[in-house]
Amino acid sequence: MIKLHDSYFELFLSEEEIQEAVGSLAEKIAADYKDEVPIFVGVLNGSFMFVSDFLKAYPHDCEVSFVKLSSYQGLTSTGIVETLLDVSEDIDGRSVVILEDIIDTGRTLQELVHLFTNTNVKEFRIASLFYKSEIYNGEYNIDYVGLEIPNRFIVGYGLDYNELGRNLTAVYQLKQTDMMNLVIFGKPGAGKGTQAGILKEKYNLVHISTGDLFRYNMKNKTALGQLAQSYIDAGDLVPDQVTIDMLQEEVERNPEAAGFIFDGFPRTTAQAEALDQFLESKGMMVNGCVALEADDEVLTLRLLERGKESGRSDDQDESKIRNRFAEYNEKTAPLKDYYTNQGKFHSISGIGAIEEITERLSAIIDQLPK
Ligand code: IMP
Ligand code: MG
């Protein structure tokens, strides 16, 4: 195991495995280009080691050049790709093979394709040593792939974590943490907020209520808050990625947490998938999903009672309450299926004394796989 900055990484691919992948890529490409002299264009910085070994393994005449792009900060792609070093001009009429170290979301690739579409090359193809098929956006065909890898953050062999790790000869993956991350659902009035408050003390978890997070970001006019506001002002839905980015900032603000309680997100299957992808890229996962269930009649009485005390108008109107239940049932049904399919769905009764319900929740949490 190795440590870079604040994170631990474990061996993922040995030097031999990498060299084998590089060798077979060189062989495949050589077979296609044996009758001409291609220009290999490495994408800096990450691909320098790959390009070096690739050229050594390439059996015919060839030329080499580089472009430089940047899109990653820390452990996740920022989505903003900058061209820092452009293609040279003497590539007109030539066959170009782009050598990428890794294709992740595909945003960098999109920028590369634009770069080369604006030139007069005879043709260009794309070769990537590593390829994260699970999250690639699939926009362009990747002509040559060295190794398909799962959606894990990796370092070594040119790839960095905040600039460290490029000099490693093997590839390491971010160590899976033994965090306890929960997704919690509950009908209005089922006691979700109360229970989340207790669980976070008991298990040293951080409660992330997406509603609170949005309100916080918009009130304080953070970059993401302003972005969210601009969609809302235009009458559009805030894209899931904005919410994920807010969650990411919140997760990164709490490096000491033993885990997180996600409350209010996901609300759709697409969001659940996005959450899984985000957590996976950080070596984390959803350990379990708990729904606090309660009979609609009991909850209605409880809410009406609460409405009398608090004066909250949405808690005083029985038909509005029933609508919220219907909406809950409709929205959570697909998510129940999603987490049930992963073997992570748990449902408990939210009726009883607060301590009793905490005990039911704890019984589930204590036996969740870490
Ligand atoms: P994409 O634009 O999301 O496809 O990301 C591609 C770029 O992000 C690569 O050229 C790398 O610089 C960086 N990158 C993607 N995944 C990783 C990783 O697992 N470790 C280190 N850098 C990565
Ligand atoms: Mg790169």
mmCIF file of C-alpha atoms and ligand atoms in Angstrom:
data_model
loop_
_atom_site.group_PDB
_atom_site.id
_atom_site.type_symbol
_atom_site.label_atom_id
_atom_site.label_comp_id
_atom_site.label_asym_id
_atom_site.label_seq_id
_atom_site.Cartn_x
_atom_site.Cartn_y
_atom_site.Cartn_z
ATOM 1 C CA MET A 1 0.000 0.000 0.000
ATOM 2 C CA ILE A 2 1.182 3.532 -0.722
ATOM 3 C CA LYS A 3 0.123 6.956 0.500
ATOM 4 C CA LEU A 4 -0.109 10.046 -1.713
ATOM 5 C CA HIS A 5 -1.188 13.275 -0.051
ATOM 6 C CA ASP A 6 -4.012 12.199 2.276
ATOM 7 C CA SER A 7 -5.115 9.023 0.454
ATOM 8 C CA TYR A 8 -4.099 5.380 0.418
ATOM 9 C CA PHE A 9 -3.750 3.288 -2.722
ATOM 10 C CA GLU A 10 -3.284 -0.441 -3.229
ATOM 11 C CA LEU A 11 -1.670 -2.332 -6.090
ATOM 12 C CA PHE A 12 -3.983 -2.777 -9.053
ATOM 13 C CA LEU A 13 -1.782 -3.658 -12.054
ATOM 14 C CA SER A 14 1.789 -4.882 -11.910
ATOM 15 C CA GLU A 15 4.549 -3.642 -14.191
ATOM 16 C CA GLU A 16 4.301 -6.884 -16.189
ATOM 17 C CA GLU A 17 0.553 -6.575 -16.728
ATOM 18 C CA ILE A 18 0.951 -3.007 -17.945
ATOM 19 C CA GLN A 19 3.811 -3.895 -20.274
ATOM 20 C CA GLU A 20 1.787 -6.747 -21.727
ATOM 21 C CA ALA A 21 -1.121 -4.395 -22.484
ATOM 22 C CA VAL A 22 1.225 -1.824 -24.033
ATOM 23 C CA GLY A 23 2.904 -4.523 -26.150
ATOM 24 C CA SER A 24 -0.345 -5.874 -27.519
ATOM 25 C CA LEU A 25 -1.585 -2.361 -28.342
ATOM 26 C CA ALA A 26 1.633 -1.684 -30.270
ATOM 27 C CA GLU A 27 1.207 -4.961 -32.113
ATOM 28 C CA LYS A 28 -2.412 -4.257 -33.103
ATOM 29 C CA ILE A 29 -1.628 -0.733 -34.277
ATOM 30 C CA ALA A 30 1.492 -1.860 -36.138
ATOM 31 C CA ALA A 31 -0.575 -4.374 -38.093
ATOM 32 C CA ASP A 32 -2.886 -1.567 -39.267
ATOM 33 C CA TYR A 33 -0.166 0.968 -40.094
ATOM 34 C CA LYS A 34 2.689 -1.167 -41.410
ATOM 35 C CA ASP A 35 2.502 0.457 -44.865
ATOM 36 C CA GLU A 36 2.827 4.063 -43.747
ATOM 37 C CA VAL A 37 4.594 6.213 -41.183
ATOM 38 C CA PRO A 38 1.975 7.279 -38.632
ATOM 39 C CA ILE A 39 2.326 10.181 -36.219
ATOM 40 C CA PHE A 40 1.622 9.184 -32.651
ATOM 41 C CA VAL A 41 0.310 12.078 -30.606
ATOM 42 C CA GLY A 42 0.628 11.635 -26.861
ATOM 43 C CA VAL A 43 -1.712 13.536 -24.554
ATOM 44 C CA LEU A 44 0.288 15.179 -21.774
ATOM 45 C CA ASN A 45 0.885 14.923 -18.949
ATOM 46 C CA GLY A 46 -0.490 11.498 -18.135
ATOM 47 C CA SER A 47 0.581 9.645 -21.259
ATOM 48 C CA PHE A 48 4.331 10.301 -21.211
ATOM 49 C CA MET A 49 5.262 6.917 -19.748
ATOM 50 C CA PHE A 50 2.832 5.018 -21.930
ATOM 51 C CA VAL A 51 4.071 6.814 -25.069
ATOM 52 C CA SER A 52 7.665 6.012 -24.183
ATOM 53 C CA ASP A 53 7.060 2.284 -23.708
ATOM 54 C CA PHE A 54 4.676 2.158 -26.661
ATOM 55 C CA LEU A 55 7.288 3.618 -29.013
ATOM 56 C CA LYS A 56 9.890 1.161 -27.765
ATOM 57 C CA ALA A 57 7.487 -1.671 -28.562
ATOM 58 C CA TYR A 58 6.473 -0.249 -31.973
ATOM 59 C CA PRO A 59 8.314 -2.248 -34.628
ATOM 60 C CA HIS A 60 8.114 0.113 -37.660
ATOM 61 C CA ASP A 61 9.014 3.701 -38.535
ATOM 62 C CA CYS A 62 6.901 6.318 -36.828
ATOM 63 C CA GLU A 63 6.928 9.918 -35.608
ATOM 64 C CA VAL A 64 5.851 11.327 -32.288
ATOM 65 C CA SER A 65 4.342 14.573 -31.067
ATOM 66 C CA PHE A 66 2.393 15.778 -28.021
ATOM 67 C CA VAL A 67 -0.595 17.875 -27.056
ATOM 68 C CA LYS A 68 -1.429 18.976 -23.565
ATOM 69 C CA LEU A 69 -4.882 19.114 -22.005
ATOM 70 C CA SER A 70 -6.026 19.303 -18.451
ATOM 71 C CA SER A 71 -9.317 18.338 -16.808
ATOM 72 C CA TYR A 72 -8.724 16.605 -13.501
ATOM 73 C CA GLN A 73 -8.470 18.147 -10.108
ATOM 74 C CA GLY A 74 -8.015 15.828 -7.178
ATOM 75 C CA LEU A 75 -9.993 12.651 -7.578
ATOM 76 C CA THR A 76 -12.669 13.658 -10.049
ATOM 77 C CA SER A 77 -12.926 15.214 -13.444
ATOM 78 C CA THR A 78 -13.818 18.922 -13.328
ATOM 79 C CA GLY A 79 -15.459 18.756 -16.698
ATOM 80 C CA ILE A 80 -13.511 21.780 -17.895
ATOM 81 C CA VAL A 81 -10.903 20.812 -20.433
ATOM 82 C CA GLU A 82 -8.253 23.321 -21.402
ATOM 83 C CA THR A 83 -5.870 23.120 -24.319
ATOM 84 C CA LEU A 84 -2.441 23.998 -23.032
ATOM 85 C CA LEU A 85 -0.313 22.866 -25.956
ATOM 86 C CA ASP A 86 -1.781 22.684 -29.441
ATOM 87 C CA VAL A 87 -1.083 20.239 -32.288
ATOM 88 C CA SER A 88 1.893 21.079 -34.470
ATOM 89 C CA GLU A 89 1.197 22.207 -38.040
ATOM 90 C CA ASP A 90 3.133 19.630 -40.036
ATOM 91 C CA ILE A 91 0.499 16.918 -39.694
ATOM 92 C CA ASP A 92 -1.430 17.753 -42.875
ATOM 93 C CA GLY A 93 -2.222 14.686 -44.913
ATOM 94 C CA ARG A 94 -0.824 12.344 -42.290
ATOM 95 C CA SER A 95 -2.372 9.508 -40.301
ATOM 96 C CA VAL A 96 -2.527 10.361 -36.639
ATOM 97 C CA VAL A 97 -3.012 7.980 -33.743
ATOM 98 C CA ILE A 98 -3.783 9.722 -30.455
ATOM 99 C CA LEU A 99 -2.233 8.004 -27.479
ATOM 100 C CA GLU A 100 -4.231 8.603 -24.306
ATOM 101 C CA ASP A 101 -3.301 7.215 -20.930
ATOM 102 C CA ILE A 102 -6.893 6.892 -19.769
ATOM 103 C CA ILE A 103 -10.430 7.595 -20.913
ATOM 104 C CA ASP A 104 -12.806 8.275 -18.080
ATOM 105 C CA THR A 105 -15.931 10.363 -18.782
ATOM 106 C CA GLY A 106 -14.768 11.110 -22.316
ATOM 107 C CA ARG A 107 -14.702 14.889 -21.926
ATOM 108 C CA THR A 108 -11.021 15.140 -22.761
ATOM 109 C CA LEU A 109 -11.546 12.909 -25.748
ATOM 110 C CA GLN A 110 -14.292 15.190 -26.995
ATOM 111 C CA GLU A 111 -11.859 18.118 -26.850
ATOM 112 C CA LEU A 112 -9.209 16.068 -28.671
ATOM 113 C CA VAL A 113 -11.618 15.147 -31.411
ATOM 114 C CA HIS A 114 -12.406 18.849 -31.850
ATOM 115 C CA LEU A 115 -8.716 19.675 -32.006
ATOM 116 C CA PHE A 116 -8.091 17.182 -34.786
ATOM 117 C CA THR A 117 -11.314 17.790 -36.671
ATOM 118 C CA ASN A 118 -9.976 21.295 -37.288
ATOM 119 C CA THR A 119 -6.817 19.997 -38.968
ATOM 120 C CA ASN A 120 -6.175 18.524 -42.417
ATOM 121 C CA VAL A 121 -4.984 15.125 -41.272
ATOM 122 C CA LYS A 122 -5.684 12.159 -43.511
ATOM 123 C CA GLU A 123 -7.369 10.369 -40.614
ATOM 124 C CA PHE A 124 -7.069 10.079 -36.894
ATOM 125 C CA ARG A 125 -7.706 7.230 -34.541
ATOM 126 C CA ILE A 126 -7.777 6.958 -30.808
ATOM 127 C CA ALA A 127 -5.830 4.544 -28.660
ATOM 128 C CA SER A 128 -6.156 4.511 -24.892
ATOM 129 C CA LEU A 129 -4.139 2.397 -22.521
ATOM 130 C CA PHE A 130 -6.857 2.392 -19.852
ATOM 131 C CA TYR A 131 -10.558 2.728 -20.424
ATOM 132 C CA LYS A 132 -13.328 3.068 -17.828
ATOM 133 C CA SER A 133 -16.168 1.586 -19.848
ATOM 134 C CA GLU A 134 -18.739 1.985 -17.046
ATOM 135 C CA ILE A 135 -18.646 5.768 -17.126
ATOM 136 C CA TYR A 136 -17.501 6.589 -20.627
ATOM 137 C CA ASN A 137 -20.145 8.706 -22.375
ATOM 138 C CA GLY A 138 -19.799 6.644 -25.531
ATOM 139 C CA GLU A 139 -19.748 9.613 -27.861
ATOM 140 C CA TYR A 140 -16.829 8.511 -30.009
ATOM 141 C CA ASN A 141 -15.558 5.140 -30.983
ATOM 142 C CA ILE A 142 -12.288 4.245 -29.290
ATOM 143 C CA ASP A 143 -10.241 2.405 -31.884
ATOM 144 C CA TYR A 144 -7.705 0.706 -29.656
ATOM 145 C CA VAL A 145 -8.010 -0.133 -25.967
ATOM 146 C CA GLY A 146 -5.233 -1.542 -23.799
ATOM 147 C CA LEU A 147 -7.206 -2.536 -20.708
ATOM 148 C CA GLU A 148 -10.800 -1.989 -19.638
ATOM 149 C CA ILE A 149 -10.886 -1.079 -15.972
ATOM 150 C CA PRO A 150 -13.679 -0.513 -13.446
ATOM 151 C CA ASN A 151 -14.634 2.998 -12.320
ATOM 152 C CA ARG A 152 -11.866 3.382 -9.745
ATOM 153 C CA PHE A 153 -9.450 6.226 -9.351
ATOM 154 C CA ILE A 154 -5.985 4.974 -10.262
ATOM 155 C CA VAL A 155 -2.458 6.388 -10.044
ATOM 156 C CA GLY A 156 0.960 5.446 -11.344
ATOM 157 C CA TYR A 157 2.520 4.893 -14.744
ATOM 158 C CA GLY A 158 2.041 8.563 -15.658
ATOM 159 C CA LEU A 159 -1.290 9.033 -13.882
ATOM 160 C CA ASP A 160 -1.380 11.319 -10.889
ATOM 161 C CA TYR A 161 -3.331 12.220 -7.816
ATOM 162 C CA ASN A 162 -2.785 15.982 -7.528
ATOM 163 C CA GLU A 163 0.521 15.581 -9.380
ATOM 164 C CA LEU A 164 1.916 12.796 -7.192
ATOM 165 C CA GLY A 165 2.312 9.198 -8.305
ATOM 166 C CA ARG A 166 3.257 9.717 -11.956
ATOM 167 C CA ASN A 167 6.668 8.111 -11.438
ATOM 168 C CA LEU A 168 5.316 4.794 -10.126
ATOM 169 C CA THR A 169 6.032 1.888 -12.487
ATOM 170 C CA ALA A 170 2.912 -0.040 -11.438
ATOM 171 C CA VAL A 171 -0.689 1.163 -11.200
ATOM 172 C CA TYR A 172 -2.451 1.550 -7.850
ATOM 173 C CA GLN A 173 -6.127 2.049 -7.059
ATOM 174 C CA LEU A 174 -7.681 4.175 -4.367
ATOM 175 C CA LYS A 175 -8.221 1.984 -1.325
ATOM 176 C CA GLN A 176 -11.844 1.194 -0.559
ATOM 177 C CA THR A 177 -12.734 2.804 2.747
ATOM 178 C CA ASP A 178 -14.613 0.978 5.483
ATOM 179 C CA MET A 179 -17.117 3.789 5.773
ATOM 180 C CA MET A 180 -20.773 3.294 6.540
ATOM 181 C CA ASN A 181 -22.860 5.199 4.029
ATOM 182 C CA LEU A 182 -26.607 5.094 4.289
ATOM 183 C CA VAL A 183 -29.433 6.268 2.122
ATOM 184 C CA ILE A 184 -32.497 7.007 4.194
ATOM 185 C CA PHE A 185 -36.089 7.310 3.001
ATOM 186 C CA GLY A 186 -39.156 8.042 4.982
ATOM 187 C CA LYS A 187 -42.674 9.288 4.507
ATOM 188 C CA PRO A 188 -43.381 12.778 5.775
ATOM 189 C CA GLY A 189 -43.852 12.478 9.527
ATOM 190 C CA ALA A 190 -42.110 9.102 9.837
ATOM 191 C CA GLY A 191 -39.331 10.596 11.963
ATOM 192 C CA LYS A 192 -36.532 10.612 9.446
ATOM 193 C CA GLY A 193 -34.976 13.854 10.676
ATOM 194 C CA THR A 194 -35.120 12.772 14.319
ATOM 195 C CA GLN A 195 -33.571 9.388 13.586
ATOM 196 C CA ALA A 196 -30.875 10.793 11.309
ATOM 197 C CA GLY A 197 -29.945 13.181 14.125
ATOM 198 C CA ILE A 198 -29.544 10.305 16.584
ATOM 199 C CA LEU A 199 -27.710 8.004 14.186
ATOM 200 C CA LYS A 200 -25.167 10.621 13.245
ATOM 201 C CA GLU A 201 -24.121 10.976 16.905
ATOM 202 C CA LYS A 202 -24.153 7.258 17.551
ATOM 203 C CA TYR A 203 -22.087 6.256 14.506
ATOM 204 C CA ASN A 204 -20.110 9.467 13.869
ATOM 205 C CA LEU A 205 -21.872 9.950 10.545
ATOM 206 C CA VAL A 206 -22.483 13.189 8.711
ATOM 207 C CA HIS A 207 -26.104 13.807 7.760
ATOM 208 C CA ILE A 208 -26.389 15.303 4.296
ATOM 209 C CA SER A 209 -29.874 16.574 3.645
ATOM 210 C CA THR A 210 -29.942 17.606 0.014
ATOM 211 C CA GLY A 211 -32.651 20.177 0.696
ATOM 212 C CA ASP A 212 -30.467 21.845 3.344
ATOM 213 C CA LEU A 213 -27.468 21.635 1.049
ATOM 214 C CA PHE A 214 -29.301 23.461 -1.747
ATOM 215 C CA ARG A 215 -30.592 26.122 0.598
ATOM 216 C CA TYR A 216 -27.103 26.601 2.067
ATOM 217 C CA ASN A 217 -25.409 26.908 -1.346
ATOM 218 C CA MET A 218 -28.024 29.262 -2.762
ATOM 219 C CA LYS A 219 -28.219 31.446 0.340
ATOM 220 C CA ASN A 220 -24.430 31.805 0.456
ATOM 221 C CA LYS A 221 -24.209 32.267 -3.313
ATOM 222 C CA THR A 222 -21.491 29.662 -3.735
ATOM 223 C CA ALA A 223 -20.459 28.853 -7.312
ATOM 224 C CA LEU A 224 -22.725 25.786 -7.291
ATOM 225 C CA GLY A 225 -25.501 27.688 -5.556
ATOM 226 C CA GLN A 226 -25.473 30.331 -8.265
ATOM 227 C CA LEU A 227 -25.403 27.664 -10.934
ATOM 228 C CA ALA A 228 -28.420 25.931 -9.374
ATOM 229 C CA GLN A 229 -30.191 29.278 -9.046
ATOM 230 C CA SER A 230 -29.672 30.027 -12.740
ATOM 231 C CA TYR A 231 -31.525 26.839 -13.697
ATOM 232 C CA ILE A 232 -34.299 27.547 -11.239
ATOM 233 C CA ASP A 233 -34.667 31.129 -12.482
ATOM 234 C CA ALA A 234 -34.956 29.859 -16.044
ATOM 235 C CA GLY A 235 -37.674 27.475 -14.900
ATOM 236 C CA ASP A 236 -35.522 24.405 -15.573
ATOM 237 C CA LEU A 237 -34.729 21.413 -13.416
ATOM 238 C CA VAL A 238 -31.312 21.542 -11.784
ATOM 239 C CA PRO A 239 -29.217 18.854 -13.521
ATOM 240 C CA ASP A 240 -28.233 15.891 -11.325
ATOM 241 C CA GLN A 241 -24.566 16.671 -11.843
ATOM 242 C CA VAL A 242 -24.957 19.962 -9.949
ATOM 243 C CA THR A 243 -26.419 18.103 -6.978
ATOM 244 C CA ILE A 244 -23.685 15.483 -7.190
ATOM 245 C CA ASP A 245 -21.080 18.268 -7.204
ATOM 246 C CA MET A 246 -22.651 19.751 -4.084
ATOM 247 C CA LEU A 247 -22.622 16.334 -2.423
ATOM 248 C CA GLN A 248 -19.008 15.916 -3.424
ATOM 249 C CA GLU A 249 -18.005 19.215 -1.824
ATOM 250 C CA GLU A 250 -19.858 18.240 1.335
ATOM 251 C CA VAL A 251 -18.206 14.808 1.436
ATOM 252 C CA GLU A 252 -14.789 16.432 0.932
ATOM 253 C CA ARG A 253 -15.497 18.958 3.698
ATOM 254 C CA ASN A 254 -15.827 16.055 6.135
ATOM 255 C CA PRO A 255 -12.704 13.900 5.788
ATOM 256 C CA GLU A 256 -13.032 12.635 9.387
ATOM 257 C CA ALA A 257 -16.550 11.246 8.974
ATOM 258 C CA ALA A 258 -17.055 7.537 9.521
ATOM 259 C CA GLY A 259 -19.740 7.730 6.868
ATOM 260 C CA PHE A 260 -22.667 9.727 5.533
ATOM 261 C CA ILE A 261 -26.433 9.615 5.735
ATOM 262 C CA PHE A 262 -27.857 10.708 2.401
ATOM 263 C CA ASP A 263 -31.285 12.186 2.865
ATOM 264 C CA GLY A 264 -33.339 13.577 -0.016
ATOM 265 C CA PHE A 265 -31.064 12.164 -2.706
ATOM 266 C CA PRO A 266 -31.327 9.981 -4.732
ATOM 267 C CA ARG A 267 -34.912 10.468 -5.824
ATOM 268 C CA THR A 268 -34.706 8.735 -9.191
ATOM 269 C CA THR A 269 -32.955 5.643 -10.473
ATOM 270 C CA ALA A 270 -30.681 7.830 -12.608
ATOM 271 C CA GLN A 271 -29.663 9.729 -9.474
ATOM 272 C CA ALA A 272 -29.030 6.479 -7.607
ATOM 273 C CA GLU A 273 -26.731 5.405 -10.432
ATOM 274 C CA ALA A 274 -24.958 8.774 -10.388
ATOM 275 C CA LEU A 275 -24.491 8.501 -6.618
ATOM 276 C CA ASP A 276 -23.025 4.999 -6.992
ATOM 277 C CA GLN A 277 -20.603 6.230 -9.634
ATOM 278 C CA PHE A 278 -19.513 9.197 -7.596
ATOM 279 C CA LEU A 279 -18.988 7.117 -4.451
ATOM 280 C CA GLU A 280 -17.145 4.412 -6.355
ATOM 281 C CA SER A 281 -14.691 6.927 -7.769
ATOM 282 C CA LYS A 282 -13.867 7.882 -4.173
ATOM 283 C CA GLY A 283 -13.451 4.301 -2.993
ATOM 284 C CA MET A 284 -16.795 4.502 -1.180
ATOM 285 C CA MET A 285 -20.190 2.865 -1.636
ATOM 286 C CA VAL A 286 -23.763 2.868 -0.381
ATOM 287 C CA ASN A 287 -23.722 0.192 2.326
ATOM 288 C CA GLY A 288 -27.447 0.159 2.852
ATOM 289 C CA CYS A 289 -30.705 1.892 2.169
ATOM 290 C CA VAL A 290 -33.269 2.111 4.968
ATOM 291 C CA ALA A 291 -36.893 3.094 4.600
ATOM 292 C CA LEU A 292 -38.861 4.199 7.628
ATOM 293 C CA GLU A 293 -42.326 2.896 6.917
ATOM 294 C CA ALA A 294 -45.524 3.779 8.657
ATOM 295 C CA ASP A 295 -49.174 3.330 8.072
ATOM 296 C CA ASP A 296 -50.688 6.302 6.251
ATOM 297 C CA GLU A 297 -53.546 6.608 8.797
ATOM 298 C CA VAL A 298 -51.150 6.821 11.729
ATOM 299 C CA LEU A 299 -48.930 9.319 9.941
ATOM 300 C CA THR A 300 -51.858 11.468 8.900
ATOM 301 C CA LEU A 301 -52.994 11.786 12.504
ATOM 302 C CA ARG A 302 -49.434 12.514 13.577
ATOM 303 C CA LEU A 303 -48.979 15.224 10.956
ATOM 304 C CA LEU A 304 -52.309 16.859 11.659
ATOM 305 C CA GLU A 305 -51.337 16.963 15.315
ATOM 306 C CA ARG A 306 -47.964 18.467 14.389
ATOM 307 C CA GLY A 307 -49.672 20.982 12.112
ATOM 308 C CA LYS A 308 -51.867 22.209 14.971
ATOM 309 C CA GLU A 309 -48.784 22.828 17.101
ATOM 310 C CA SER A 310 -46.446 24.242 14.474
ATOM 311 C CA GLY A 311 -48.921 26.034 12.275
ATOM 312 C CA ARG A 312 -47.248 24.560 9.174
ATOM 313 C CA SER A 313 -49.943 24.853 6.561
ATOM 314 C CA ASP A 314 -48.923 21.738 4.619
ATOM 315 C CA ASP A 315 -49.394 19.707 7.815
ATOM 316 C CA GLN A 316 -52.934 20.939 8.396
ATOM 317 C CA ASP A 317 -54.660 19.866 5.245
ATOM 318 C CA GLU A 318 -55.485 16.172 5.042
ATOM 319 C CA SER A 319 -55.710 16.032 1.249
ATOM 320 C CA LYS A 320 -52.300 17.704 0.920
ATOM 321 C CA ILE A 321 -50.854 15.150 3.324
ATOM 322 C CA ARG A 322 -52.317 12.282 1.292
ATOM 323 C CA ASN A 323 -50.828 13.790 -1.855
ATOM 324 C CA ARG A 324 -47.407 13.833 -0.274
ATOM 325 C CA PHE A 325 -47.793 10.146 0.627
ATOM 326 C CA ALA A 326 -48.858 9.278 -2.898
ATOM 327 C CA GLU A 327 -45.899 11.171 -4.276
ATOM 328 C CA TYR A 328 -43.577 9.383 -1.860
ATOM 329 C CA ASN A 329 -44.901 5.969 -2.878
ATOM 330 C CA GLU A 330 -44.617 6.755 -6.543
ATOM 331 C CA LYS A 331 -41.098 8.207 -6.306
ATOM 332 C CA THR A 332 -39.540 5.683 -3.978
ATOM 333 C CA ALA A 333 -40.937 2.560 -5.632
ATOM 334 C CA PRO A 334 -38.274 2.446 -8.392
ATOM 335 C CA LEU A 335 -35.557 3.218 -5.830
ATOM 336 C CA LYS A 336 -36.727 0.353 -3.642
ATOM 337 C CA ASP A 337 -36.311 -1.893 -6.658
ATOM 338 C CA TYR A 338 -32.898 -0.421 -7.404
ATOM 339 C CA TYR A 339 -31.546 -1.054 -3.914
ATOM 340 C CA THR A 340 -33.366 -4.374 -3.563
ATOM 341 C CA ASN A 341 -31.598 -5.600 -6.691
ATOM 342 C CA GLN A 342 -28.303 -4.685 -5.048
ATOM 343 C CA GLY A 343 -29.351 -6.535 -1.875
ATOM 344 C CA LYS A 344 -29.186 -3.276 0.071
ATOM 345 C CA PHE A 345 -32.799 -2.422 0.769
ATOM 346 C CA HIS A 346 -34.126 -2.543 4.335
ATOM 347 C CA SER A 347 -37.466 -1.453 5.586
ATOM 348 C CA ILE A 348 -38.442 -0.888 9.198
ATOM 349 C CA SER A 349 -41.548 0.282 10.962
ATOM 350 C CA GLY A 350 -41.431 3.910 11.991
ATOM 351 C CA ILE A 351 -44.218 3.441 14.541
ATOM 352 C CA GLY A 352 -43.241 3.360 18.200
ATOM 353 C CA ALA A 353 -41.131 5.253 20.684
ATOM 354 C CA ILE A 354 -38.126 7.124 19.311
ATOM 355 C CA GLU A 355 -35.671 4.800 21.119
ATOM 356 C CA GLU A 356 -37.410 1.702 19.784
ATOM 357 C CA ILE A 357 -37.078 2.956 16.234
ATOM 358 C CA THR A 358 -33.423 3.840 16.773
ATOM 359 C CA GLU A 359 -32.904 0.263 17.983
ATOM 360 C CA ARG A 360 -34.526 -1.176 14.875
ATOM 361 C CA LEU A 361 -32.308 1.010 12.705
ATOM 362 C CA SER A 362 -29.185 0.133 14.677
ATOM 363 C CA ALA A 363 -29.919 -3.579 14.344
ATOM 364 C CA ILE A 364 -29.825 -3.150 10.574
ATOM 365 C CA ILE A 365 -26.817 -0.845 10.493
ATOM 366 C CA ASP A 366 -24.775 -3.137 12.761
ATOM 367 C CA GLN A 367 -25.075 -6.010 10.335
ATOM 368 C CA LEU A 368 -24.495 -4.090 7.085
ATOM 369 C CA PRO A 369 -21.444 -5.238 5.149
ATOM 370 C CA LYS A 370 -18.611 -2.725 5.307
HETATM 371 P P1 IMP B 1 -12.077 12.333 -18.975
HETATM 372 O O1 IMP B 1 -11.960 13.664 -19.650
HETATM 373 O O2 IMP B 1 -13.106 12.322 -17.874
HETATM 374 O O3 IMP B 1 -12.220 11.173 -19.936
HETATM 375 O O4 IMP B 1 -10.744 12.144 -18.177
HETATM 376 C C1 IMP B 1 -9.565 11.945 -18.808
HETATM 377 C C2 IMP B 1 -8.424 12.549 -18.066
HETATM 378 O O5 IMP B 1 -8.652 12.607 -16.675
HETATM 379 C C3 IMP B 1 -7.206 11.691 -18.256
HETATM 380 O O6 IMP B 1 -6.454 12.120 -19.341
HETATM 381 C C4 IMP B 1 -6.497 11.810 -16.942
HETATM 382 O O7 IMP B 1 -5.647 12.934 -16.977
HETATM 383 C C5 IMP B 1 -7.577 12.073 -15.943
HETATM 384 N N1 IMP B 1 -8.037 10.831 -15.265
HETATM 385 C C6 IMP B 1 -9.156 10.110 -15.509
HETATM 386 N N2 IMP B 1 -9.259 9.060 -14.691
HETATM 387 C C7 IMP B 1 -8.170 9.101 -13.892
HETATM 388 C C8 IMP B 1 -7.696 8.250 -12.846
HETATM 389 O O8 IMP B 1 -8.292 7.232 -12.450
HETATM 390 N N3 IMP B 1 -6.521 8.609 -12.270
HETATM 391 C C9 IMP B 1 -5.827 9.720 -12.641
HETATM 392 N N4 IMP B 1 -6.214 10.540 -13.634
HETATM 393 C C10 IMP B 1 -7.387 10.228 -14.254
HETATM 394 MG MG MG B 2 -4.639 12.461 -19.841
#
